[in-house]
Tab-separated table of C-alpha atoms in Angstrom:
chain	number	residue	atom	x	y	z
A	1	UNK	CA	1.250	1.624	20.008
A	2	UNK	CA	2.876	0.392	16.701
A	3	UNK	CA	5.440	3.154	15.482
A	4	UNK	CA	6.294	3.323	12.553
A	5	UNK	CA	9.060	5.905	11.262
A	6	UNK	CA	10.737	6.586	7.361
A	7	UNK	CA	13.800	8.076	7.232
A	8	UNK	CA	16.757	9.275	4.450
A	9	UNK	CA	14.432	11.214	2.128
A	10	UNK	CA	16.216	13.837	0.337
A	11	UNK	CA	16.955	15.164	-3.262
A	12	UNK	CA	19.021	12.753	-5.574
A	13	UNK	CA	20.555	13.667	-9.112
A	14	UNK	CA	19.222	10.992	-11.298
A	15	UNK	CA	21.569	7.679	-11.062
A	16	UNK	CA	22.755	8.016	-7.512
A	17	UNK	CA	21.814	6.481	-4.694
A	18	UNK	CA	19.791	6.391	-1.236
A	19	UNK	CA	19.024	4.555	1.988
A	20	UNK	CA	15.865	4.514	3.561
A	21	UNK	CA	15.530	3.019	6.374
A	22	UNK	CA	12.270	1.975	8.416
A	23	UNK	CA	12.521	2.285	12.256
A	24	UNK	CA	9.170	-0.153	13.419
A	25	UNK	CA	8.113	-0.239	17.771
A	26	UNK	CA	5.162	-1.931	18.812
A	27	UNK	CA	5.257	-4.888	17.699
A	28	UNK	CA	8.240	-8.144	17.936
A	29	UNK	CA	8.909	-6.973	14.116
A	30	UNK	CA	10.978	-10.490	13.524
A	31	UNK	CA	7.528	-12.030	13.121
A	32	UNK	CA	6.141	-9.607	10.167
A	33	UNK	CA	6.441	-9.255	7.113
A	34	UNK	CA	6.982	-5.615	5.991
A	35	UNK	CA	6.846	-3.971	3.013
A	36	UNK	CA	7.453	-0.695	0.918
A	37	UNK	CA	4.566	1.309	-1.707
A	38	UNK	CA	5.337	4.633	-3.094
A	39	UNK	CA	3.226	7.361	-4.171
A	40	UNK	CA	4.316	10.132	-7.296
A	41	UNK	CA	3.356	13.194	-6.204
A	42	UNK	CA	-0.302	13.571	-7.386
A	43	UNK	CA	-0.447	9.711	-8.469
A	44	UNK	CA	-1.768	6.548	-7.139
A	45	UNK	CA	-0.402	4.049	-5.105
A	46	UNK	CA	2.701	1.549	-6.112
A	47	UNK	CA	3.848	-1.284	-4.126
A	48	UNK	CA	7.385	-1.651	-4.481
A	49	UNK	CA	8.993	-4.252	-2.849
A	50	UNK	CA	8.499	-6.567	0.011
A	51	UNK	CA	10.310	-9.310	3.048
A	52	UNK	CA	9.510	-11.700	4.909
A	53	UNK	CA	10.026	-11.543	9.194
A	54	UNK	CA	13.287	-13.963	9.135
A	55	UNK	CA	14.567	-11.716	6.248
A	56	UNK	CA	14.842	-15.150	4.303
A	57	UNK	CA	12.137	-14.344	1.469
A	58	UNK	CA	12.096	-11.073	-1.121
A	59	UNK	CA	10.170	-10.078	-3.501
A	60	UNK	CA	10.034	-6.530	-5.634
A	61	UNK	CA	7.792	-4.914	-8.382
A	62	UNK	CA	9.395	-5.514	-12.141
A	63	UNK	CA	10.110	-1.553	-12.121
A	64	UNK	CA	12.727	-1.587	-9.971
A	65	UNK	CA	13.717	-5.340	-9.617
A	66	UNK	CA	17.623	-5.098	-10.391
A	67	UNK	CA	17.511	-1.260	-8.648
A	68	UNK	CA	16.534	-1.757	-5.528
A	69	UNK	CA	17.176	-3.981	-2.431
A	70	UNK	CA	15.213	-4.421	0.572
A	71	UNK	CA	16.896	-5.814	3.715
A	72	UNK	CA	16.157	-5.709	7.350
A	73	UNK	CA	17.757	-6.245	10.437
A	74	UNK	CA	16.054	-7.563	13.491
A	75	UNK	CA	17.873	-6.610	16.239
A	76	UNK	CA	17.253	-3.174	15.446
A	77	UNK	CA	13.859	-3.654	14.477
A	78	UNK	CA	14.585	-2.266	11.168
A	79	UNK	CA	13.789	-2.053	7.072
A	80	UNK	CA	15.768	-0.630	4.465
A	81	UNK	CA	15.478	-0.491	1.448
A	82	UNK	CA	18.602	0.480	-1.176
A	83	UNK	CA	17.758	2.014	-3.961
A	84	UNK	CA	20.207	2.302	-6.382
A	85	UNK	CA	20.681	4.076	-10.272
A	86	UNK	CA	17.642	6.079	-9.567
A	87	UNK	CA	15.354	7.585	-12.118
A	88	UNK	CA	13.410	10.601	-12.294
A	89	UNK	CA	10.374	8.273	-12.096
A	90	UNK	CA	11.231	7.300	-8.703
A	91	UNK	CA	10.376	10.261	-7.506
A	92	UNK	CA	7.756	9.598	-4.543
A	93	UNK	CA	7.358	10.074	-1.345
A	94	UNK	CA	7.400	6.253	-0.139
A	95	UNK	CA	6.206	4.319	2.753
A	96	UNK	CA	6.930	1.608	5.059
A	97	UNK	CA	3.969	-1.096	6.181
A	98	UNK	CA	3.594	-4.065	8.314
A	99	UNK	CA	2.390	-7.314	5.411
A	100	UNK	CA	0.492	-9.867	5.482
A	101	UNK	CA	3.207	-12.099	3.160
A	102	UNK	CA	3.934	-8.843	0.928
A	103	UNK	CA	0.591	-6.997	1.274
A	104	UNK	CA	0.122	-4.202	3.361
A	105	UNK	CA	-1.515	-4.075	5.772
A	106	UNK	CA	-2.191	-2.540	9.523
A	107	UNK	CA	0.144	0.208	10.055
A	108	UNK	CA	1.821	2.112	7.642
A	109	UNK	CA	4.621	4.709	8.349
A	110	UNK	CA	3.731	9.009	8.111
A	111	UNK	CA	6.133	8.543	4.586
A	112	UNK	CA	9.491	9.976	3.173
A	113	UNK	CA	9.836	12.333	-0.144
A	114	UNK	CA	12.566	11.276	-2.395
A	115	UNK	CA	13.467	13.413	-5.190
A	116	UNK	CA	15.544	12.105	-8.163
A	117	UNK	CA	15.974	15.833	-10.535
A	118	UNK	CA	19.313	17.472	-11.270
B	1	UNK	CA	1.795	-6.036	-14.129
B	2	UNK	CA	-0.593	-3.846	-15.706
B	3	UNK	CA	-2.843	-1.557	-12.398
B	4	UNK	CA	-6.187	-2.741	-11.319
B	5	UNK	CA	-9.086	-0.801	-13.240
B	6	UNK	CA	-11.209	1.497	-10.370
B	7	UNK	CA	-13.352	4.459	-11.727
B	8	UNK	CA	-11.542	7.288	-11.259
B	9	UNK	CA	-14.609	9.233	-9.812
B	10	UNK	CA	-17.548	8.604	-7.682
B	11	UNK	CA	-19.764	10.599	-5.496
B	12	UNK	CA	-22.692	9.901	-3.295
B	13	UNK	CA	-25.212	12.395	-0.543
B	14	UNK	CA	-24.962	11.728	2.919
B	15	UNK	CA	-26.735	8.449	3.836
B	16	UNK	CA	-26.881	7.171	0.640
B	17	UNK	CA	-24.582	3.805	-0.698
B	18	UNK	CA	-22.074	3.971	-3.153
B	19	UNK	CA	-20.091	1.004	-4.453
B	20	UNK	CA	-16.302	1.141	-6.181
B	21	UNK	CA	-15.438	-1.184	-9.040
B	22	UNK	CA	-11.930	-2.920	-9.506
B	23	UNK	CA	-11.032	-5.341	-12.410
B	24	UNK	CA	-8.339	-7.216	-12.813
B	25	UNK	CA	-7.295	-10.696	-14.086
B	26	UNK	CA	-7.378	-14.753	-12.999
B	27	UNK	CA	-3.713	-13.707	-12.312
B	28	UNK	CA	-4.541	-11.263	-9.783
B	29	UNK	CA	-8.418	-10.502	-8.503
B	30	UNK	CA	-9.760	-13.623	-9.961
B	31	UNK	CA	-6.967	-15.987	-9.210
B	32	UNK	CA	-6.916	-15.027	-4.812
B	33	UNK	CA	-8.801	-14.062	-2.712
B	34	UNK	CA	-6.032	-11.454	-1.493
B	35	UNK	CA	-7.780	-8.199	-2.293
B	36	UNK	CA	-7.899	-5.238	-0.079
B	37	UNK	CA	-8.839	-2.059	-0.032
B	38	UNK	CA	-7.466	1.218	1.553
B	39	UNK	CA	-9.220	4.872	2.090
B	40	UNK	CA	-6.461	7.739	1.694
B	41	UNK	CA	-6.823	10.983	3.012
B	42	UNK	CA	-5.562	14.246	1.713
B	43	UNK	CA	-1.563	14.916	2.697
B	44	UNK	CA	-2.109	11.130	4.975
B	45	UNK	CA	-1.022	7.590	5.116
B	46	UNK	CA	-3.024	5.586	3.354
B	47	UNK	CA	-5.413	2.759	6.118
B	48	UNK	CA	-6.729	-0.742	5.113
B	49	UNK	CA	-10.408	-0.491	5.277
B	50	UNK	CA	-11.215	-4.428	3.760
B	51	UNK	CA	-8.047	-7.139	3.452
B	52	UNK	CA	-8.515	-10.464	2.345
B	53	UNK	CA	-11.845	-9.320	0.383
B	54	UNK	CA	-14.183	-8.881	2.693
B	55	UNK	CA	-12.464	-9.016	6.595
B	56	UNK	CA	-12.694	-5.595	8.114
B	57	UNK	CA	-9.675	-4.714	10.738
B	58	UNK	CA	-10.884	-3.901	14.463
B	59	UNK	CA	-12.117	0.053	14.124
B	60	UNK	CA	-13.415	0.235	10.591
B	61	UNK	CA	-17.069	0.811	10.921
B	62	UNK	CA	-19.055	-1.940	8.944
B	63	UNK	CA	-20.791	0.333	6.834
B	64	UNK	CA	-17.835	0.150	4.905
B	65	UNK	CA	-17.566	-3.723	2.856
B	66	UNK	CA	-15.970	-5.727	0.365
B	67	UNK	CA	-16.884	-8.617	-2.402
B	68	UNK	CA	-15.559	-10.683	-5.157
B	69	UNK	CA	-17.548	-12.648	-8.442
B	70	UNK	CA	-14.914	-13.280	-10.635
B	71	UNK	CA	-12.065	-11.379	-11.646
B	72	UNK	CA	-14.109	-7.334	-10.337
B	73	UNK	CA	-13.833	-6.536	-6.483
B	74	UNK	CA	-16.176	-4.475	-4.995
B	75	UNK	CA	-16.552	-2.086	-1.944
B	76	UNK	CA	-19.651	-0.523	-0.617
B	77	UNK	CA	-19.911	2.319	1.580
B	78	UNK	CA	-23.040	2.940	2.934
B	79	UNK	CA	-24.737	5.257	4.949
B	80	UNK	CA	-22.019	7.894	4.040
B	81	UNK	CA	-20.825	9.993	5.954
B	82	UNK	CA	-18.713	13.461	5.095
B	83	UNK	CA	-15.512	11.765	6.734
B	84	UNK	CA	-15.466	9.552	4.226
B	85	UNK	CA	-14.441	11.869	1.262
B	86	UNK	CA	-11.222	10.818	0.332
B	87	UNK	CA	-9.088	8.615	-2.348
B	88	UNK	CA	-10.175	4.279	-2.687
B	89	UNK	CA	-7.207	2.586	-3.554
B	90	UNK	CA	-8.068	-0.963	-3.901
B	91	UNK	CA	-5.231	-4.159	-4.442
B	92	UNK	CA	-4.247	-7.664	-5.191
B	93	UNK	CA	-1.660	-10.281	-4.659
B	94	UNK	CA	-0.984	-11.688	-8.066
B	95	UNK	CA	0.551	-15.213	-9.318
B	96	UNK	CA	4.033	-13.485	-9.697
B	97	UNK	CA	3.465	-13.590	-5.819
B	98	UNK	CA	3.375	-9.510	-5.554
B	99	UNK	CA	1.436	-6.547	-5.225
B	100	UNK	CA	-0.642	-4.640	-7.531
B	101	UNK	CA	-2.600	-1.387	-6.814
B	102	UNK	CA	-5.749	-0.385	-9.026
B	103	UNK	CA	-5.559	3.339	-10.348
B	104	UNK	CA	-7.605	4.827	-7.675
B	105	UNK	CA	-11.050	6.059	-7.303
B	106	UNK	CA	-11.975	9.667	-5.580
B	107	UNK	CA	-14.757	9.136	-3.264
B	108	UNK	CA	-17.154	12.786	-3.115
B	109	UNK	CA	-19.294	13.223	-0.445
B	110	UNK	CA	-22.038	15.780	-2.151
């Protein structure tokens, strides 16, 4: 059974940093691209970032480019999102999802809430 | 990259058919056959119901179908059921090698 489990969310002050993790199981992690998608409270979905299975290619939304870094450790079956210089408008539930190149596909995690507030 | 345009809400009675549109540009919807549709129930993670314009993942009922014409993609749900009441989002691959989502459509089953 495929499972994606995000962790690392919480309350952080504006300008602060946070690292999200997404632990994957039930499939050959290194064979698949992975993505991050976020959803602000009461709002729609926003694609954030994606990474190829090998980790050699990364992609970012303009809204996070230069502040967020996606990475993965295929030996640990884990995807990461390092978030720096956080702003109030980064407040959202962050989902990781198995991807086809950059597009989220068939399996999503349950999400982790990031709140940026003083 | 601007969000794709979806109607804010649609509604239909059980058994009826509804269509949700998703309008983009030639740099996203019109330029690639990489449109996906997601269903999201309150408090739950999104679930892909259509990918690559018209393909259904296994387990998704054939009541759900997708199509595209020019810069506009469409999701049709036939034989509407109460459990179809949810938010629906479209997404598309873009010329910048990113993904853009639509603003979402709330489907109400009357």
